[in-house]
Coordinates of N, CA, C and O in Angstrom, one line a residue:
L1 N -23.3 29.1 -20.0 CA -22.9 30.2 -21.3 C -23.8 30.7 -20.8 O -24.0 31.5 -21.8
G2 N -24.6 31.2 -20.2 CA -25.5 32.6 -19.9 C -27.0 32.5 -20.4 O -27.3 34.0 -20.6
F3 N -27.7 32.1 -21.1 CA -28.0 31.4 -21.2 C -29.9 31.2 -21.1 O -29.9 30.7 -19.8
A4 N -30.8 32.1 -20.4 CA -31.6 32.6 -19.8 C -32.6 31.4 -19.9 O -33.1 30.3 -18.7
Q5 N -33.0 29.9 -20.8 CA -33.4 29.1 -21.1 C -32.7 28.2 -22.0 O -31.9 28.1 -22.8
P6 N -33.0 27.2 -21.6 CA -32.0 25.7 -22.5 C -33.0 25.6 -24.0 O -32.1 25.7 -25.1
A7 N -33.7 26.5 -23.4 CA -34.3 26.2 -25.5 C -33.6 27.4 -26.6 O -33.3 27.2 -28.1
D8 N -32.5 28.6 -25.8 CA -33.1 29.5 -26.4 C -31.1 29.1 -27.3 O -30.3 29.4 -28.8
L9 N -30.8 27.6 -27.0 CA -30.2 27.3 -27.9 C -30.2 25.5 -28.6 O -29.5 25.4 -29.9
L10 N -32.0 25.8 -28.8 CA -32.1 24.3 -29.1 C -31.6 25.1 -30.9 O -32.5 25.9 -31.6
G11 N -31.2 23.6 -32.2 CA -31.2 24.2 -33.3 C -29.6 25.3 -34.0 O -29.3 24.6 -34.7
A12 N -29.0 25.1 -32.4 CA -27.9 25.9 -32.5 C -26.4 24.6 -33.0 O -26.9 24.2 -32.0
S13 N -26.3 25.1 -33.5 CA -24.4 24.8 -33.5 C -23.3 24.3 -32.8 O -23.3 25.7 -32.5
I14 N -23.2 24.0 -32.3 CA -22.1 23.5 -31.7 C -20.4 24.3 -31.5 O -19.9 25.2 -30.8
W15 N -20.6 24.5 -32.9 CA -19.4 25.4 -33.6 C -19.5 26.9 -33.1 O -18.0 26.9 -33.4
Q16 N -20.7 27.2 -32.6 CA -20.4 28.3 -32.3 C -20.6 29.0 -31.4 O -20.4 29.9 -30.5
R17 N -20.0 27.6 -29.7 CA -20.3 28.3 -28.4 C -18.6 27.1 -28.1 O -18.5 27.4 -27.4
V18 N -18.0 26.8 -29.4 CA -16.5 27.1 -29.4 C -15.4 27.9 -29.4 O -15.9 28.1 -30.1
H19 N -14.6 27.6 -28.5 CA -13.8 28.5 -28.8 C -12.2 28.5 -29.3 O -12.0 27.0 -29.4
A20 N -11.8 29.3 -30.6 CA -10.9 28.3 -32.0 C -10.1 27.9 -31.4 O -9.9 27.4 -31.8
D21 N -9.3 28.1 -29.9 CA -8.5 27.4 -29.7 C -8.6 25.6 -28.6 O -7.8 24.4 -28.7
S22 N -10.6 25.6 -28.3 CA -10.6 24.2 -29.0 C -10.9 23.6 -30.1 O -11.9 22.2 -29.5
L23 N -10.8 23.8 -31.1 CA -12.0 23.2 -32.1 C -11.0 21.2 -32.3 O -12.2 21.1 -32.9
T24 N -9.9 22.2 -32.5 CA -9.6 19.9 -32.3 C -9.8 19.6 -31.2 O -10.5 18.3 -31.9
A25 N -10.0 19.9 -30.4 CA -10.1 18.9 -29.2 C -11.5 18.4 -29.0 O -11.4 17.3 -29.1
V26 N -12.6 19.1 -29.8 CA -14.0 18.6 -29.9 C -14.3 18.4 -30.6 O -14.5 17.4 -31.6
T27 N -13.0 18.1 -32.4 CA -13.2 17.6 -33.0 C -12.9 16.2 -32.4 O -13.7 14.4 -32.4
T28 N -12.0 15.5 -31.4 CA -11.9 14.4 -31.4 C -12.9 13.5 -29.8 O -13.3 12.7 -31.2
L29 N -13.5 14.8 -28.8 CA -14.0 14.1 -28.3 C -16.0 14.0 -29.3 O -15.5 12.5 -29.0
L30 N -16.2 15.4 -30.4 CA -16.5 14.3 -31.1 C -16.5 13.0 -31.4 O -17.4 11.5 -31.8
S31 N -15.5 12.5 -32.3 CA -15.3 11.5 -33.2 C -15.2 10.5 -32.3 O -15.3 9.2 -33.3
Q32 N -14.3 9.9 -31.1 CA -14.9 8.9 -30.2 C -15.9 8.8 -30.1 O -15.8 7.9 -30.0
A33 N -16.5 9.5 -29.9 CA -18.0 9.6 -29.3 C -18.7 8.0 -30.1 O -19.8 7.9 -30.1
E34 N -18.8 9.4 -31.8 CA -19.0 8.9 -33.0 C -18.9 7.2 -32.8 O -20.1 6.8 -34.0
A35 N -17.5 6.9 -32.5 CA -17.2 5.9 -33.0 C -17.5 4.5 -31.6 O -17.2 3.9 -31.8
G36 N -18.6 6.0 -31.3 CA -19.3 4.4 -29.5 C -19.1 4.1 -28.6 O -19.4 3.3 -27.4
G37 N -17.8 5.0 -28.1 CA -17.1 5.1 -26.9 C -17.0 6.4 -25.7 O -16.3 7.5 -27.1
E38 N -16.9 6.0 -24.6 CA -17.4 7.9 -24.0 C -15.3 8.2 -24.2 O -14.5 7.8 -24.0
S39 N -15.6 9.4 -24.6 CA -14.7 10.2 -25.1 C -13.7 10.3 -22.6 O -14.9 10.1 -22.0
P40 N -12.9 10.6 -22.7 CA -12.2 10.6 -21.6 C -12.2 12.6 -21.5 O -12.5 13.3 -22.1
L41 N -12.7 13.5 -19.7 CA -13.3 13.9 -19.5 C -12.0 15.3 -20.2 O -9.8 15.1 -19.9
T42 N -11.8 15.8 -20.5 CA -11.3 16.9 -21.5 C -11.4 18.2 -20.6 O -12.9 19.6 -21.2
E43 N -10.3 19.6 -21.0 CA -11.2 20.3 -20.3 C -11.1 21.3 -21.5 O -10.0 20.7 -22.6
L44 N -12.0 22.3 -22.1 CA -11.3 23.4 -23.1 C -12.4 24.2 -23.0 O -13.1 24.6 -21.9
T45 N -12.5 25.4 -23.7 CA -13.0 26.6 -24.0 C -13.8 27.2 -24.7 O -14.0 27.0 -25.7
L46 N -14.9 26.9 -24.1 CA -16.1 27.4 -24.6 C -16.5 29.0 -24.2 O -15.9 29.5 -24.2
V47 N -17.8 28.7 -25.3 CA -18.0 31.3 -25.4 C -19.3 30.5 -25.2 O -20.0 30.4 -25.5
R48 N -19.2 31.9 -24.2 CA -20.7 32.0 -23.4 C -21.6 33.1 -24.3 O -20.5 33.9 -25.2
Q49 N -22.6 33.3 -24.6 CA -23.4 33.9 -25.1 C -23.0 35.2 -25.7 O -22.9 36.2 -26.3
D50 N -22.8 35.7 -24.5 CA -21.7 37.0 -24.2 C -20.4 37.3 -24.6 O -20.2 38.0 -24.1
R51 N -20.2 36.5 -25.1 CA -19.0 36.3 -25.8 C -18.0 36.5 -25.5 O -16.6 36.6 -26.0
E52 N -17.7 36.1 -23.9 CA -17.0 35.4 -22.5 C -15.9 34.3 -23.2 O -16.6 33.2 -23.4
P53 N -15.4 33.9 -23.3 CA -14.4 32.6 -22.9 C -14.7 32.5 -21.9 O -14.5 32.5 -20.7
V54 N -14.8 31.1 -21.5 CA -15.8 30.3 -20.3 C -14.1 28.3 -20.1 O -14.8 28.0 -21.1
S55 N -13.7 28.0 -19.2 CA -12.7 26.4 -19.9 C -14.2 26.3 -18.8 O -14.9 26.4 -17.7
C56 N -13.8 24.7 -19.4 CA -15.2 23.5 -18.8 C -14.5 21.9 -18.9 O -13.3 22.3 -19.6
A57 N -15.0 21.9 -17.7 CA -14.1 19.8 -18.1 C -15.8 19.7 -19.0 O -17.0 19.8 -18.4
T58 N -15.1 18.9 -20.1 CA -16.2 18.2 -21.0 C -15.6 16.7 -20.6 O -14.6 16.4 -20.8
V59 N -17.1 15.4 -20.8 CA -17.2 14.6 -22.0 C -17.9 14.7 -23.0 O -19.0 15.4 -23.1
A60 N -17.9 13.5 -23.3 CA -18.3 12.9 -25.3 C -19.1 12.1 -24.6 O -18.4 11.4 -24.7
V61 N -20.9 11.6 -24.6 CA -21.0 10.3 -24.7 C -22.5 10.4 -25.9 O -22.5 11.0 -25.9
P62 N -22.0 8.6 -26.2 CA -23.0 8.7 -28.0 C -24.3 8.2 -26.8 O -24.6 7.8 -25.3
I63 N -24.9 8.2 -27.4 CA -26.8 7.8 -26.7 C -27.4 8.6 -28.6 O -27.5 8.2 -29.4
N64 N -28.7 7.6 -28.1 CA -29.6 7.2 -29.4 C -30.2 8.4 -28.9 O -31.6 8.7 -28.0
F65 N -31.4 9.1 -30.1 CA -32.0 10.4 -29.4 C -33.7 10.1 -30.1 O -33.2 10.3 -32.1
G66 N -34.6 9.2 -30.3 CA -35.3 8.7 -31.0 C -34.9 6.9 -31.6 O -34.4 7.1 -31.0
R67 N -34.8 7.6 -32.9 CA -34.0 6.5 -34.3 C -32.8 7.1 -34.3 O -32.9 5.8 -35.9
Q68 N -32.0 7.6 -33.8 CA -31.4 8.4 -34.7 C -30.2 8.3 -33.6 O -30.5 8.5 -32.4
S69 N -29.1 7.5 -33.4 CA -27.7 7.9 -33.1 C -27.2 9.4 -33.1 O -27.6 10.3 -34.3
A70 N -26.6 10.3 -32.1 CA -26.4 10.9 -31.8 C -24.8 11.3 -30.5 O -25.2 10.7 -29.7
V71 N -24.4 12.6 -30.5 CA -23.7 12.7 -29.3 C -23.5 13.8 -28.4 O -24.8 14.3 -29.2
L72 N -24.8 13.3 -27.0 CA -24.4 14.7 -26.5 C -22.8 15.1 -26.2 O -22.3 14.5 -24.8
L73 N -23.1 16.4 -25.1 CA -21.9 17.8 -24.4 C -21.5 17.4 -23.9 O -22.5 18.9 -23.3
L74 N -21.1 17.2 -22.7 CA -21.6 17.7 -20.7 C -20.8 18.2 -21.1 O -19.6 18.8 -21.5
A75 N -20.6 19.4 -20.1 CA -19.9 20.6 -20.1 C -20.2 21.4 -18.5 O -21.1 22.3 -18.5
S76 N -19.0 21.1 -18.0 CA -19.0 22.0 -16.7 C -18.6 23.2 -16.3 O -17.3 22.5 -16.6
D77 N -18.2 24.6 -15.8 CA -17.5 26.2 -16.0 C -16.6 24.9 -14.7 O -17.3 25.0 -13.6
I78 N -15.7 25.5 -14.9 CA -14.6 24.7 -14.1 C -13.8 26.6 -13.8 O -12.7 26.3 -13.2
T79 N -14.7 27.6 -14.0 CA -13.9 29.0 -13.8 C -12.9 29.3 -11.9 O -11.9 29.1 -12.7
E80 N -13.8 28.6 -11.4 CA -12.8 29.4 -9.8 C -12.9 28.4 -9.5 O -11.9 28.1 -8.4
Q81 N -12.7 26.6 -10.2 CA -11.4 26.4 -9.0 C -9.7 26.3 -10.2 O -8.9 25.4 -9.7
K82 N -9.9 27.2 -11.5 CA -8.6 27.8 -11.7 C -7.6 28.9 -10.7 O -8.1 29.4 -10.5

């Protein structure tokens, strides 16, 4: 997404990086993962640091982070494949 360091994203809300066209799809992915299941591979539009949209293949998986349940959203840029 154009960030120089992974730390640049720490503490940031995922909603800052989700394009308006993909809000409903991300909500669904997160709900599926929070219910304990891995979401299906889904194409979403995310927003780069420079505010440009980018097409991504994504999946959300439930994880344990420390002693808390969390959701890990994995995204891969598929712009060149389109």
